[in-house]
Each structure stands twice: as structure tokens, then as C-alpha cells.
C-alpha positions in Angstrom: 43.9 -59.9 -23.8 41.9 -62.1 -26.3 40.0 -59.2 -26.8 42.8 -57.5 -28.1 44.2 -59.9 -30.1 40.8 -60.4 -31.7 40.5 -56.8 -32.5 44.3 -56.7 -34.0 43.4 -59.8 -36.4 40.2 -57.6 -37.4 42.0 -54.4 -38.2 44.7 -56.6 -39.9 42.2 -58.3 -42.1 40.8 -54.8 -43.0 43.9 -53.5 -43.9 44.6 -56.7 -46.3 41.4 -55.5 -48.0 42.4 -52.1 -48.4 45.9 -53.3 -49.8 44.3 -54.4 -53.2 45.1 -52.9 -56.7 45.0 -49.1 -56.5 45.8 -46.4 -58.9 49.0 -44.6 -58.4 46.8 -41.4 -57.0 45.0 -43.5 -54.6 48.2 -45.3 -53.4 49.7 -41.4 -53.1 46.9 -40.5 -50.9 47.0 -43.7 -48.7 50.7 -43.3 -48.4 50.3 -39.6 -47.3 47.7 -40.5 -44.7 49.8 -43.4 -43.0 52.9 -41.2 -43.4 51.5 -38.2 -41.9 49.9 -40.2 -38.9 53.7 -41.7 -38.4 55.5 -38.6 -38.9 53.1 -36.9 -36.3 53.2 -39.4 -33.9 57.3 -39.6 -34.0 57.6 -35.7 -34.2 55.4 -35.3 -31.2 57.0 -38.1 -29.0 60.4 -36.6 -30.1 60.0 -32.9 -29.5 57.2 -33.2 -26.8 55.1 -30.2 -28.1 52.5 -29.6 -31.1 55.0 -27.9 -33.4 57.1 -30.9 -33.6 53.9 -33.3 -34.3 52.9 -30.8 -37.3 56.5 -30.6 -38.8 56.7 -34.7 -38.5 53.2 -35.0 -39.8 53.9 -32.7 -42.7 57.3 -34.4 -43.4 55.6 -37.8 -43.1 52.8 -37.0 -45.4 55.0 -35.7 -48.2 57.4 -38.7 -47.8 54.5 -41.3 -47.8 52.9 -39.8 -50.8 56.1 -40.4 -52.8 56.7 -43.7 -51.8 53.1 -44.6 -52.3 52.9 -43.2 -55.7 56.0 -44.8 -56.6 55.2 -48.2 -55.4 52.0 -48.4 -57.4 51.5 -51.5 -59.8 52.6 -50.5 -63.2 50.1 -51.2 -65.9 51.0 -51.8 -69.7 48.9 -51.2 -72.6 49.0 -53.1 -75.8 47.0 -54.0 -79.0 46.5 -57.1 -80.4 44.0 -57.6 -83.3 42.8 -54.3 -83.0 41.6 -54.4 -79.4 43.2 -52.8 -76.6 44.4 -54.6 -73.5 45.6 -53.6 -69.7 47.9 -55.9 -67.8 48.9 -54.7 -64.5 51.8 -56.3 -62.3 
């Protein structure tokens, strides 16, 4: 039990490291991977065959890519005294 808890904590910390600021494209790829895996798992369990897993994975990947790109932090560019600045939030 302790081993599983330790592994879960390590995986959680690794996931936090991957959740740093990314570009919208990187977030879309990450969302597609997570959505595709979740969709394939749900589709496979719900239908009980490979076809359902493939369809679920495709739908999950598309949805995950859209959500990932839409939730990327916005960056504004502005000029002050002849220099260009970038601010992301």
C-alpha cells in the first residue's frame, strides 16, 4: 500500500512539472494525448470491443486538443519606450 501511495505521489509531482506555462500548440498536444487516452478507455469499457475504443480515442483526442488550446494562458505584447514586452497571465 505504501509503495502505491509513493508511486502516486511521484507521478503527481511529475505531472505538476509538466503543467508549467506552455504555448497553445503544446497545450493542444497534451490535451489530445490525455483526451485520447481517456476516450479510448471509456469507449473500450462502454462497448467492450476495439472499435469502441478507437472511436472513443478519436473523439477524446479531438475534444482534448480543443480544450487544451482554448485554456492556454493568454500573452499580451506591448511596447514601452521603444522596447517590446510580453506579459502572460
